[in-house]
Amino acid sequence: IPVFILAGLLVHCVFLVSIFDIYFSSPLVHGMTPQQTPLPPPAKRLVLFVADGLRADSLYELDSNGTARAPYLRSILENNGSWGISHTRVPTESRPGHVALIAGFYEDVSAVAKGWKENPVEFDSVFNESKYTWSWGSPDILPMFAKGATGDHVYTFCYAAESEDFGAKDAAKLDTWVFDHVKSFFNSSRSNQTLFSALNEEKVVLFLHLLGIDTNGHAHRPNSREYQENIKQVDEGVKEIASLIDNFYGNDGKTAFILTSDHGMTDWGSHGAGHPSETLTPLIVWGAGVNYPQKVTSQFFEDNFLKGSYSGALLFLAEWKLENLKRLDVNQADIAPLMASLIGVPFPLNSVGTLPLEYLNTSAVFKAESMFTNAVQILEQFKVKMSQKKETTLSILFTPFKPLSASEQINILKKIRLYIEQQKYDEAVSLCKTLINLALEGLSYYHTYDRLFLGLSIAVSFVGWTTYVILVIIKAHTNLTKTVPANKKKSTVLFYGFASAGMIIAFFLLIQTCPWTYYIYCLLPVPVWYAVVKEIPVIQDLATNVLSLHIGQFIGFLLVCVLGIEILVFSFFYRSALTVGLLVFAGWPVITQLWIQTKIKALIWTLLCVLLAIFPLMPVVGREPNIPLVIAAGLLTILISFFSLASLCKSENKYRDNEDLKVYFYQMFSVALSTYVVGSTHNSLEIKQGLPVMNQIISWMTLVLSPVLLLLSPTFLFERLFSILLSLMSTYLLLSTGYEALFPLALFGLMFAWINMEQEALQHYGLSLKPKLAVFNFTCTMDITQFRQLHLDDVRRSFFFVFFIVTAFFGTGNIASINSFDPASVYCFLTVFSPFMMGGLLLLKVAIPFVLVSCAFEAVQVTTQLSSKSLFLIVLVISDIMALHFFFLVKDYGSWLDIGTRYS
C-alpha cells in the first residue's frame, strides 16, 4: 500500500508539473542584440500617465448636460494630439497591463502559477532602456520595473501600501499624492544641481501611476459619482503637471505626453476577463513628434461594446461627439515601441508590439527606419528561439518554420533596405509589417514545437495509471477475480522487455540534449504500463466476467458512466450543466423504485435537489451585492438551529450528555453575531466611515474560534454534522455579499437527505442491515471485518460525491475567476488592498462548501460499511478521467477565467 500511494503521488505530481512545462512555460527568450532607430528622435523626454482602471467610454463620453468629463484632455485630442482606443489583452489585470504598456509583451503565462511575484521572469522595458526614469505611484506596480532594470537609473516614489483602502472616504487622494509629489520633485530640482542636470538629459521618462480611479471603481462601481469625479480630478492633475513640465523646460517643444490605462472595468467593478468594458482603454498622445488631430467624414470600428440598447462603435463616436476626428486604434503592446521611437531608445528586447506610425508627426524616412528597427528587433527574438530549439533536436528530425527560412530572412531584409534607399517608404513599411507578422508566427511555432510529443507522453502515462487503479479496485475490493500465482519466468521476460524500451527512450533523449524534465515525462509510461501488463490474469478474469453479462446491461452501464463524466466536464465551462445533473438526481428515487419504501425521504430529496439546481442558473456572485439576503440567510440559519435543537432535546438517546448541547448555543450566538457584523460593516462603508475596528476584531475572532467550538461538539453523526454547518456558516456569512449565503444551507440540507437515502438504498439492494443513524457515533472504532466488498451501486455513490464537490465549487461562481471576485467579500476582515490575505480568505470561502460535502461523504462511507480506500479509489478514477479531458482542453491564452478554469 505505501508503494501504491507513493506511485500515485508521483504520477499526479508529474501530471500537474507537466502542465506548466507544456502549456505555461515562458515564451520569453534572452540574448538578443538591442535595436535602435539610427535617426535623431523628435522628443527628448516622455511623460506617461497611466490611469489605472479607466474605461475608454468613461473618459470620452459627455456628461448628461453635454460637457466633457475631462475638459483638458478633451481639448488636447480636439486641438493638439491624436487619440484612439488601446485594445488590451486578457487577463485585464494591473501587472500584465503595465508589462504590455512598458515592456511591449503580453503577460507571460507562466506567471499564472507565480501569483503576485513582481518578476516571474526577467524582461526588458522602455524604462530600462532610458537614460533616467522617475516614477510615482503604487507600491504594487513601480518596484517590478525598477528591480528589472540594469544599473541604478530607474527611481520610484511610492505611497504606503495601507493607503490602498477600498473603505477609504476618498480614494482620489492616491492620485493627489502623486501629483503633489511630482510638483515638489520639480521644485526641489531647482536647488539640486545633480538632479537638475539629470532632468535635462535626453531619453528621460517620467511615469505617473494613478490608482485612484481603479480603487473607486472597485469600491463604488464605474457608474458611481466617486469614479466619475475621480476622472475630473485626474484631468485637472494632468493639466497642472503638463503645464509645470512645459514651464520647467522653457516650452522647448521636446516633451511627448501619453495618457492611457492598463485595463478597464465591468459595470459591477471587476476586471480580469475579456468584456469590452475591460479591454477597451483610452489612448491620448500629444507633444513632440506626435500628429495633430486629423479630420474625417466617416469611420467605423467593430468594438462590440454593448451599453444599454447601443451596439457598435459608430453610435459611440456620435455619442462622444468624436465621429469627425480620426480614431487611431492600437494594441496595448504597440505603445512600448511608440514610446521608444519618440525618445530614441532601443526597442525593449522582448517587445512584440508594432509601431503605430499614424501617431507620429515625423519624416517619412524616420517612420521607415523606425519600422525597420521594429521588424529586426522581433526577428532577433525569432532567431534566438529557433537556435534554442535546433540545439535540442536531432538535425534529421528538426522541422524549421518554412515561411521564414534563413534565405527568406536575408531576402526580405535586403528588399526593405533597398526600398528605403530608393525612398519607397510605403513599400518598405508594408514589407516590415509582413516580416513582423511572420516572425511572430514563427515565435509561436517554436514555442509550441514539442507540445504534441510531450502531451502524448503524459497522456499515455495517465491512461496507464488510471487503468492500473481500475485493476487494483477489481482485484482487491470485488469478487470478480480469483487469485492466480505469478509466473516468474513471464515476469522476468516482461521486466527486461520494458527495461530495454526505457533505455532506448533515454538514449534518444540523451543524444538530443533534452531538458531533464523530458526524461521524466517520456520514461514514466514504462513502469506504469509494466505494472498494468503484469496484471494480465486480472484482465482475463474481468473479460470473462464481462462476457458472461447481458450485453445490453453492460453497454447501458458504460453509457451512463460516460454521460455522467461528460456532464461533470461540461459543468466546468457551463454551470447550467449542474442544474441538469441535479434534476436527474431528483428523479433517482423514482428510477430505482426507492420511493416505494420511503416516500417522505424521497420527496425531501427531490425537493432539495430542485432547490439546489436553482443556484447554478443564478448570476456569478459579486456582480450585484445584496446584504439583506445575507442577513436573511443568517436569520434562517438561527431559525433552523432552534428547530433542530428542540428536536434533539425531545429525542431519547441514552448515550447523549445534554451538557454537550450547550456548544450549539455558543455556535448559534456566533452566527447571530456574524449576521450583525455583516449588516453593520456594509452600512458603515456605505456612509464612508470605514471598517469599524470592533467589527474587524469580531470577524477575525469568529474565524479562529469557530473550528475550536466545532471540536467541542458531540460526536454523534447528525449532531456533529449540524455543528459543522453552524461553525462554517458563521465564517461564510462574513465572506458573503449576496445570494451565495443561502447556498451552504441548501447544500447541507441535500447532504443530510443523501445520508438518509443511502441507508435506504443499502437496504433496497439487500447489502446489509439498516444501521440506526441517530445513535451512530464517530468516536466508535470501526470493525474492519464488517467492511463489505464493492457493489455496482458504490460507483454511483462515488459519482454523487464528485458531482457534489463540483457543485460546491461552481454552484455560485467560478473558483478560477478573478473577474467574479468582489473585494466586498472580505470587507468584514479588511479593506486595505492585500492580495495574499484577500486571496486566502477567498479560498477559504470556496473551501467551506467543499468541507460540507466531504464530511457528508465520510458519513456515507462509514454508515454503508465500506472502507474509505475502496470508495476513494473509485473517486480517483472518475477524477483522473476528468483530468485527462482537461489536459487537452488547457489554454495558454485568454483571460484568467479561461486559463484559470483549465488550470484549476
PDB file of C-alpha atoms in Angstrom, residues 114-343:
ATOM      1  CA  LYS A 114       3.514  32.559  -9.514  1.00  0.00           C
ATOM      2  CA  GLY A 115       0.791  34.785  -8.138  1.00  0.00           C
ATOM      3  CA  TRP A 116       1.741  38.369  -7.464  1.00  0.00           C
ATOM      4  CA  LYS A 117       5.504  37.868  -7.637  1.00  0.00           C
ATOM      5  CA  GLU A 118       6.966  41.031  -9.153  1.00  0.00           C
ATOM      6  CA  ASN A 119       9.055  39.498 -11.930  1.00  0.00           C
ATOM      7  CA  PRO A 120       8.369  35.816 -12.581  1.00  0.00           C
ATOM      8  CA  VAL A 121      10.840  36.152 -15.475  1.00  0.00           C
ATOM      9  CA  GLU A 122      13.394  38.815 -16.353  1.00  0.00           C
ATOM     10  CA  PHE A 123      12.323  41.204 -19.112  1.00  0.00           C
ATOM     11  CA  ASP A 124      13.484  44.403 -20.757  1.00  0.00           C
ATOM     12  CA  SER A 125      11.411  47.612 -20.739  1.00  0.00           C
ATOM     13  CA  VAL A 126      11.371  51.189 -22.036  1.00  0.00           C
ATOM     14  CA  PHE A 127      12.333  52.297 -18.514  1.00  0.00           C
ATOM     15  CA  ASN A 128      15.374  50.032 -18.568  1.00  0.00           C
ATOM     16  CA  GLU A 129      16.469  51.412 -21.951  1.00  0.00           C
ATOM     17  CA  SER A 130      16.010  55.068 -20.901  1.00  0.00           C
ATOM     18  CA  LYS A 131      18.770  57.313 -19.572  1.00  0.00           C
ATOM     19  CA  TYR A 132      16.722  58.070 -16.444  1.00  0.00           C
ATOM     20  CA  THR A 133      13.204  57.156 -15.323  1.00  0.00           C
ATOM     21  CA  TRP A 134      11.393  58.701 -12.378  1.00  0.00           C
ATOM     22  CA  SER A 135       8.110  57.127 -11.321  1.00  0.00           C
ATOM     23  CA  TRP A 136       5.421  57.882  -8.749  1.00  0.00           C
ATOM     24  CA  GLY A 137       2.508  55.724  -7.619  1.00  0.00           C
ATOM     25  CA  SER A 138       1.544  52.336  -6.260  1.00  0.00           C
ATOM     26  CA  PRO A 139       3.979  50.011  -4.456  1.00  0.00           C
ATOM     27  CA  ASP A 140       2.318  47.112  -6.335  1.00  0.00           C
ATOM     28  CA  ILE A 141       3.424  48.357  -9.783  1.00  0.00           C
ATOM     29  CA  LEU A 142       6.523  50.563  -9.661  1.00  0.00           C
ATOM     30  CA  PRO A 143       9.033  48.174  -7.992  1.00  0.00           C
ATOM     31  CA  MET A 144       8.737  45.488 -10.690  1.00  0.00           C
ATOM     32  CA  PHE A 145      10.183  47.859 -13.319  1.00  0.00           C
ATOM     33  CA  ALA A 146      12.887  49.192 -11.004  1.00  0.00           C
ATOM     34  CA  LYS A 147      14.024  45.693  -9.961  1.00  0.00           C
ATOM     35  CA  GLY A 148      14.054  44.518 -13.576  1.00  0.00           C
ATOM     36  CA  ALA A 149      16.306  47.371 -14.679  1.00  0.00           C
ATOM     37  CA  THR A 150      20.050  47.130 -15.193  1.00  0.00           C
ATOM     38  CA  GLY A 151      22.031  49.758 -13.313  1.00  0.00           C
ATOM     39  CA  ASP A 152      20.655  52.417 -10.990  1.00  0.00           C
ATOM     40  CA  HIS A 153      18.663  54.747 -13.236  1.00  0.00           C
ATOM     41  CA  VAL A 154      15.020  53.860 -12.507  1.00  0.00           C
ATOM     42  CA  TYR A 155      13.786  55.716  -9.422  1.00  0.00           C
ATOM     43  CA  THR A 156      10.497  55.021  -7.644  1.00  0.00           C
ATOM     44  CA  PHE A 157       8.439  57.080  -5.187  1.00  0.00           C
ATOM     45  CA  CYS A 158       5.567  55.067  -3.652  1.00  0.00           C
ATOM     46  CA  TYR A 159       2.938  55.761  -1.037  1.00  0.00           C
ATOM     47  CA  ALA A 160       2.386  53.229   1.762  1.00  0.00           C
ATOM     48  CA  ALA A 161       0.522  50.046   0.820  1.00  0.00           C
ATOM     49  CA  GLU A 162      -2.003  50.823   3.588  1.00  0.00           C
ATOM     50  CA  SER A 163      -3.213  53.805   1.547  1.00  0.00           C
ATOM     51  CA  GLU A 164      -4.894  51.441  -0.937  1.00  0.00           C
ATOM     52  CA  ASP A 165      -8.030  51.162   1.168  1.00  0.00           C
ATOM     53  CA  PHE A 166     -11.318  50.178  -0.502  1.00  0.00           C
ATOM     54  CA  GLY A 167     -13.148  51.501   2.532  1.00  0.00           C
ATOM     55  CA  ALA A 168     -11.486  54.932   2.444  1.00  0.00           C
ATOM     56  CA  LYS A 169     -13.620  58.059   2.320  1.00  0.00           C
ATOM     57  CA  ASP A 170     -11.897  59.276  -0.856  1.00  0.00           C
ATOM     58  CA  ALA A 171      -9.575  57.045  -2.918  1.00  0.00           C
ATOM     59  CA  ALA A 172      -8.789  60.007  -5.225  1.00  0.00           C
ATOM     60  CA  LYS A 173      -6.233  61.043  -2.584  1.00  0.00           C
ATOM     61  CA  LEU A 174      -3.915  58.389  -4.115  1.00  0.00           C
ATOM     62  CA  ASP A 175      -3.789  60.450  -7.323  1.00  0.00           C
ATOM     63  CA  THR A 176      -3.491  63.729  -5.429  1.00  0.00           C
ATOM     64  CA  TRP A 177      -0.457  62.242  -3.632  1.00  0.00           C
ATOM     65  CA  VAL A 178       1.203  61.511  -6.994  1.00  0.00           C
ATOM     66  CA  PHE A 179       0.539  64.981  -8.437  1.00  0.00           C
ATOM     67  CA  ASP A 180       1.737  66.740  -5.260  1.00  0.00           C
ATOM     68  CA  HIS A 181       4.960  64.708  -5.134  1.00  0.00           C
ATOM     69  CA  VAL A 182       5.736  65.379  -8.809  1.00  0.00           C
ATOM     70  CA  LYS A 183       5.312  69.117  -8.193  1.00  0.00           C
ATOM     71  CA  SER A 184       7.588  69.085  -5.137  1.00  0.00           C
ATOM     72  CA  PHE A 185      10.104  66.943  -7.088  1.00  0.00           C
ATOM     73  CA  PHE A 186      10.461  69.564  -9.828  1.00  0.00           C
ATOM     74  CA  ASN A 187      10.558  72.404  -7.306  1.00  0.00           C
ATOM     75  CA  SER A 188      13.351  70.674  -5.358  1.00  0.00           C
ATOM     76  CA  SER A 189      15.370  70.105  -8.566  1.00  0.00           C
ATOM     77  CA  ARG A 190      15.969  73.856  -8.899  1.00  0.00           C
ATOM     78  CA  SER A 191      18.121  73.749  -5.759  1.00  0.00           C
ATOM     79  CA  ASN A 192      19.734  70.379  -6.590  1.00  0.00           C
ATOM     80  CA  GLN A 193      22.225  70.734  -9.440  1.00  0.00           C
ATOM     81  CA  THR A 194      22.746  66.967  -9.885  1.00  0.00           C
ATOM     82  CA  LEU A 195      19.025  66.322 -10.226  1.00  0.00           C
ATOM     83  CA  PHE A 196      18.571  69.379 -12.440  1.00  0.00           C
ATOM     84  CA  SER A 197      21.287  68.159 -14.828  1.00  0.00           C
ATOM     85  CA  ALA A 198      19.806  64.647 -14.936  1.00  0.00           C
ATOM     86  CA  LEU A 199      16.352  66.048 -15.750  1.00  0.00           C
ATOM     87  CA  ASN A 200      17.838  67.981 -18.676  1.00  0.00           C
ATOM     88  CA  GLU A 201      19.380  64.884 -20.243  1.00  0.00           C
ATOM     89  CA  GLU A 202      17.856  63.227 -23.293  1.00  0.00           C
ATOM     90  CA  LYS A 203      15.956  59.906 -23.192  1.00  0.00           C
ATOM     91  CA  VAL A 204      14.226  60.744 -19.903  1.00  0.00           C
ATOM     92  CA  VAL A 205      10.919  59.126 -18.819  1.00  0.00           C
ATOM     93  CA  LEU A 206       8.502  60.389 -16.163  1.00  0.00           C
ATOM     94  CA  PHE A 207       5.863  57.827 -15.156  1.00  0.00           C
ATOM     95  CA  LEU A 208       2.782  58.751 -13.113  1.00  0.00           C
ATOM     96  CA  HIS A 209       0.723  55.743 -11.977  1.00  0.00           C
ATOM     97  CA  LEU A 210      -2.749  56.900 -10.900  1.00  0.00           C
ATOM     98  CA  LEU A 211      -4.592  54.219  -8.886  1.00  0.00           C
ATOM     99  CA  GLY A 212      -7.494  56.255  -7.503  1.00  0.00           C
ATOM    100  CA  ILE A 213      -9.898  55.537 -10.390  1.00  0.00           C
ATOM    101  CA  ASP A 214      -9.349  51.770 -10.105  1.00  0.00           C
ATOM    102  CA  THR A 215      -9.840  51.816  -6.315  1.00  0.00           C
ATOM    103  CA  ASN A 216     -13.017  53.887  -6.592  1.00  0.00           C
ATOM    104  CA  GLY A 217     -14.274  51.599  -9.361  1.00  0.00           C
ATOM    105  CA  HIS A 218     -13.837  48.515  -7.166  1.00  0.00           C
ATOM    106  CA  ALA A 219     -15.384  50.176  -4.132  1.00  0.00           C
ATOM    107  CA  HIS A 220     -18.249  52.114  -5.757  1.00  0.00           C
ATOM    108  CA  ARG A 221     -18.567  50.809  -9.396  1.00  0.00           C
ATOM    109  CA  PRO A 222     -17.654  52.736 -12.588  1.00  0.00           C
ATOM    110  CA  ASN A 223     -21.053  54.424 -12.907  1.00  0.00           C
ATOM    111  CA  SER A 224     -20.745  55.962  -9.432  1.00  0.00           C
ATOM    112  CA  ARG A 225     -20.276  59.629  -8.679  1.00  0.00           C
ATOM    113  CA  GLU A 226     -16.937  58.831  -6.955  1.00  0.00           C
ATOM    114  CA  TYR A 227     -15.481  57.182 -10.064  1.00  0.00           C
ATOM    115  CA  GLN A 228     -16.554  59.998 -12.376  1.00  0.00           C
ATOM    116  CA  GLU A 229     -15.398  62.741 -10.006  1.00  0.00           C
ATOM    117  CA  ASN A 230     -12.018  60.991  -9.821  1.00  0.00           C
ATOM    118  CA  ILE A 231     -11.716  61.260 -13.629  1.00  0.00           C
ATOM    119  CA  LYS A 232     -12.214  65.043 -13.352  1.00  0.00           C
ATOM    120  CA  GLN A 233      -9.536  65.256 -10.659  1.00  0.00           C
ATOM    121  CA  VAL A 234      -7.110  63.274 -12.823  1.00  0.00           C
ATOM    122  CA  ASP A 235      -7.854  65.603 -15.747  1.00  0.00           C
ATOM    123  CA  GLU A 236      -7.039  68.662 -13.610  1.00  0.00           C
ATOM    124  CA  GLY A 237      -3.880  66.982 -12.296  1.00  0.00           C
ATOM    125  CA  VAL A 238      -2.664  66.083 -15.812  1.00  0.00           C
ATOM    126  CA  LYS A 239      -3.259  69.694 -16.898  1.00  0.00           C
ATOM    127  CA  GLU A 240      -1.197  71.032 -13.968  1.00  0.00           C
ATOM    128  CA  ILE A 241       1.665  68.567 -14.496  1.00  0.00           C
ATOM    129  CA  ALA A 242       1.811  69.205 -18.279  1.00  0.00           C
ATOM    130  CA  SER A 243       1.943  72.962 -17.659  1.00  0.00           C
ATOM    131  CA  LEU A 244       4.574  72.526 -14.926  1.00  0.00           C
ATOM    132  CA  ILE A 245       6.834  70.428 -17.179  1.00  0.00           C
ATOM    133  CA  ASP A 246       6.476  72.756 -20.179  1.00  0.00           C
ATOM    134  CA  ASN A 247       7.415  75.734 -17.988  1.00  0.00           C
ATOM    135  CA  PHE A 248      10.333  73.854 -16.407  1.00  0.00           C
ATOM    136  CA  TYR A 249      11.848  73.166 -19.835  1.00  0.00           C
ATOM    137  CA  GLY A 250      11.089  76.618 -21.191  1.00  0.00           C
ATOM    138  CA  ASN A 251       8.447  75.335 -23.621  1.00  0.00           C
ATOM    139  CA  ASP A 252      11.183  73.804 -25.778  1.00  0.00           C
ATOM    140  CA  GLY A 253       8.684  71.559 -27.592  1.00  0.00           C
ATOM    141  CA  LYS A 254      10.714  68.434 -26.858  1.00  0.00           C
ATOM    142  CA  THR A 255       8.311  66.710 -24.451  1.00  0.00           C
ATOM    143  CA  ALA A 256       5.913  63.952 -25.541  1.00  0.00           C
ATOM    144  CA  PHE A 257       2.894  63.065 -23.401  1.00  0.00           C
ATOM    145  CA  ILE A 258       0.892  59.819 -23.323  1.00  0.00           C
ATOM    146  CA  LEU A 259      -2.228  59.117 -21.280  1.00  0.00           C
ATOM    147  CA  THR A 260      -3.703  55.631 -21.237  1.00  0.00           C
ATOM    148  CA  SER A 261      -4.907  52.880 -18.906  1.00  0.00           C
ATOM    149  CA  ASP A 262      -3.753  49.356 -18.079  1.00  0.00           C
ATOM    150  CA  HIS A 263      -7.290  47.929 -18.211  1.00  0.00           C
ATOM    151  CA  GLY A 264     -10.931  48.931 -17.948  1.00  0.00           C
ATOM    152  CA  MET A 265     -13.612  47.674 -15.604  1.00  0.00           C
ATOM    153  CA  THR A 266     -17.014  45.992 -15.732  1.00  0.00           C
ATOM    154  CA  ASP A 267     -20.170  47.724 -14.559  1.00  0.00           C
ATOM    155  CA  TRP A 268     -20.008  45.621 -11.381  1.00  0.00           C
ATOM    156  CA  GLY A 269     -16.493  46.823 -10.526  1.00  0.00           C
ATOM    157  CA  SER A 270     -14.252  43.898 -11.539  1.00  0.00           C
ATOM    158  CA  HIS A 271     -11.668  43.181 -14.223  1.00  0.00           C
ATOM    159  CA  GLY A 272      -9.628  40.222 -15.394  1.00  0.00           C
ATOM    160  CA  ALA A 273     -11.666  38.797 -18.269  1.00  0.00           C
ATOM    161  CA  GLY A 274     -12.411  39.863 -21.834  1.00  0.00           C
ATOM    162  CA  HIS A 275     -15.551  42.018 -21.717  1.00  0.00           C
ATOM    163  CA  PRO A 276     -15.161  45.134 -23.932  1.00  0.00           C
ATOM    164  CA  SER A 277     -15.552  47.352 -20.855  1.00  0.00           C
ATOM    165  CA  GLU A 278     -12.348  45.705 -19.569  1.00  0.00           C
ATOM    166  CA  THR A 279     -10.322  45.517 -22.810  1.00  0.00           C
ATOM    167  CA  LEU A 280     -11.092  48.944 -24.365  1.00  0.00           C
ATOM    168  CA  THR A 281      -8.965  51.654 -22.770  1.00  0.00           C
ATOM    169  CA  PRO A 282      -8.325  55.276 -23.811  1.00  0.00           C
ATOM    170  CA  LEU A 283      -5.153  56.484 -25.516  1.00  0.00           C
ATOM    171  CA  ILE A 284      -4.355  60.186 -25.937  1.00  0.00           C
ATOM    172  CA  VAL A 285      -0.913  61.240 -27.226  1.00  0.00           C
ATOM    173  CA  TRP A 286       0.360  64.805 -27.706  1.00  0.00           C
ATOM    174  CA  GLY A 287       3.539  66.869 -27.758  1.00  0.00           C
ATOM    175  CA  ALA A 288       6.858  66.422 -29.585  1.00  0.00           C
ATOM    176  CA  GLY A 289       6.749  64.155 -32.637  1.00  0.00           C
ATOM    177  CA  VAL A 290       3.004  63.470 -32.351  1.00  0.00           C
ATOM    178  CA  ASN A 291       0.416  64.042 -35.086  1.00  0.00           C
ATOM    179  CA  TYR A 292      -2.227  66.720 -34.736  1.00  0.00           C
ATOM    180  CA  PRO A 293      -5.929  65.787 -34.917  1.00  0.00           C
ATOM    181  CA  GLN A 294      -6.997  64.533 -38.347  1.00  0.00           C
ATOM    182  CA  LYS A 295     -10.449  65.379 -39.679  1.00  0.00           C
ATOM    183  CA  VAL A 296     -12.501  62.604 -41.317  1.00  0.00           C
ATOM    184  CA  THR A 297     -16.009  62.424 -42.769  1.00  0.00           C
ATOM    185  CA  SER A 298     -16.781  58.866 -41.679  1.00  0.00           C
ATOM    186  CA  GLN A 299     -15.182  55.963 -39.813  1.00  0.00           C
ATOM    187  CA  PHE A 300     -16.343  52.668 -38.347  1.00  0.00           C
ATOM    188  CA  PHE A 301     -14.909  50.237 -35.784  1.00  0.00           C
ATOM    189  CA  GLU A 302     -16.136  46.820 -34.636  1.00  0.00           C
ATOM    190  CA  ASP A 303     -15.887  47.169 -30.857  1.00  0.00           C
ATOM    191  CA  ASN A 304     -18.895  45.024 -29.868  1.00  0.00           C
ATOM    192  CA  PHE A 305     -19.180  47.435 -26.959  1.00  0.00           C
ATOM    193  CA  LEU A 306     -22.649  46.894 -25.529  1.00  0.00           C
ATOM    194  CA  LYS A 307     -24.182  49.644 -23.467  1.00  0.00           C
ATOM    195  CA  GLY A 308     -27.878  49.554 -22.856  1.00  0.00           C
ATOM    196  CA  SER A 309     -29.508  49.261 -26.286  1.00  0.00           C
ATOM    197  CA  TYR A 310     -26.435  50.512 -28.174  1.00  0.00           C
ATOM    198  CA  SER A 311     -24.160  48.184 -30.130  1.00  0.00           C
ATOM    199  CA  GLY A 312     -21.232  49.175 -32.302  1.00  0.00           C
ATOM    200  CA  ALA A 313     -18.611  51.886 -32.207  1.00  0.00           C
ATOM    201  CA  LEU A 314     -20.310  54.206 -34.701  1.00  0.00           C
ATOM    202  CA  LEU A 315     -23.009  55.030 -32.183  1.00  0.00           C
ATOM    203  CA  PHE A 316     -20.351  55.636 -29.541  1.00  0.00           C
ATOM    204  CA  LEU A 317     -18.337  58.005 -31.715  1.00  0.00           C
ATOM    205  CA  ALA A 318     -21.502  60.009 -32.337  1.00  0.00           C
ATOM    206  CA  GLU A 319     -22.448  59.868 -28.669  1.00  0.00           C
ATOM    207  CA  TRP A 320     -18.961  61.035 -27.748  1.00  0.00           C
ATOM    208  CA  LYS A 321     -19.111  63.759 -30.486  1.00  0.00           C
ATOM    209  CA  LEU A 322     -15.856  62.406 -31.920  1.00  0.00           C
ATOM    210  CA  GLU A 323     -17.090  60.952 -35.207  1.00  0.00           C
ATOM    211  CA  ASN A 324     -15.192  63.598 -37.251  1.00  0.00           C
ATOM    212  CA  LEU A 325     -11.833  63.193 -35.500  1.00  0.00           C
ATOM    213  CA  LYS A 326      -9.791  60.238 -36.754  1.00  0.00           C
ATOM    214  CA  ARG A 327      -9.648  57.491 -34.190  1.00  0.00           C
ATOM    215  CA  LEU A 328      -6.312  55.611 -34.214  1.00  0.00           C
ATOM    216  CA  ASP A 329      -6.651  52.238 -32.516  1.00  0.00           C
ATOM    217  CA  VAL A 330      -3.643  50.245 -31.310  1.00  0.00           C
ATOM    218  CA  ASN A 331      -2.912  47.032 -29.453  1.00  0.00           C
ATOM    219  CA  GLN A 332      -1.671  47.724 -25.936  1.00  0.00           C
ATOM    220  CA  ALA A 333       1.809  46.301 -26.644  1.00  0.00           C
ATOM    221  CA  ASP A 334       2.194  48.794 -29.540  1.00  0.00           C
ATOM    222  CA  ILE A 335       2.557  51.662 -27.048  1.00  0.00           C
ATOM    223  CA  ALA A 336       6.036  50.468 -25.915  1.00  0.00           C
ATOM    224  CA  PRO A 337       7.617  50.803 -29.409  1.00  0.00           C
ATOM    225  CA  LEU A 338       5.792  54.155 -29.798  1.00  0.00           C
ATOM    226  CA  MET A 339       7.448  55.464 -26.613  1.00  0.00           C
ATOM    227  CA  ALA A 340      10.854  54.055 -27.637  1.00  0.00           C
ATOM    228  CA  SER A 341      10.592  55.692 -31.066  1.00  0.00           C
ATOM    229  CA  LEU A 342       9.560  59.096 -29.675  1.00  0.00           C
ATOM    230  CA  ILE A 343      12.597  59.442 -27.367  1.00  0.00           C
TER     231      ILE A 343
END
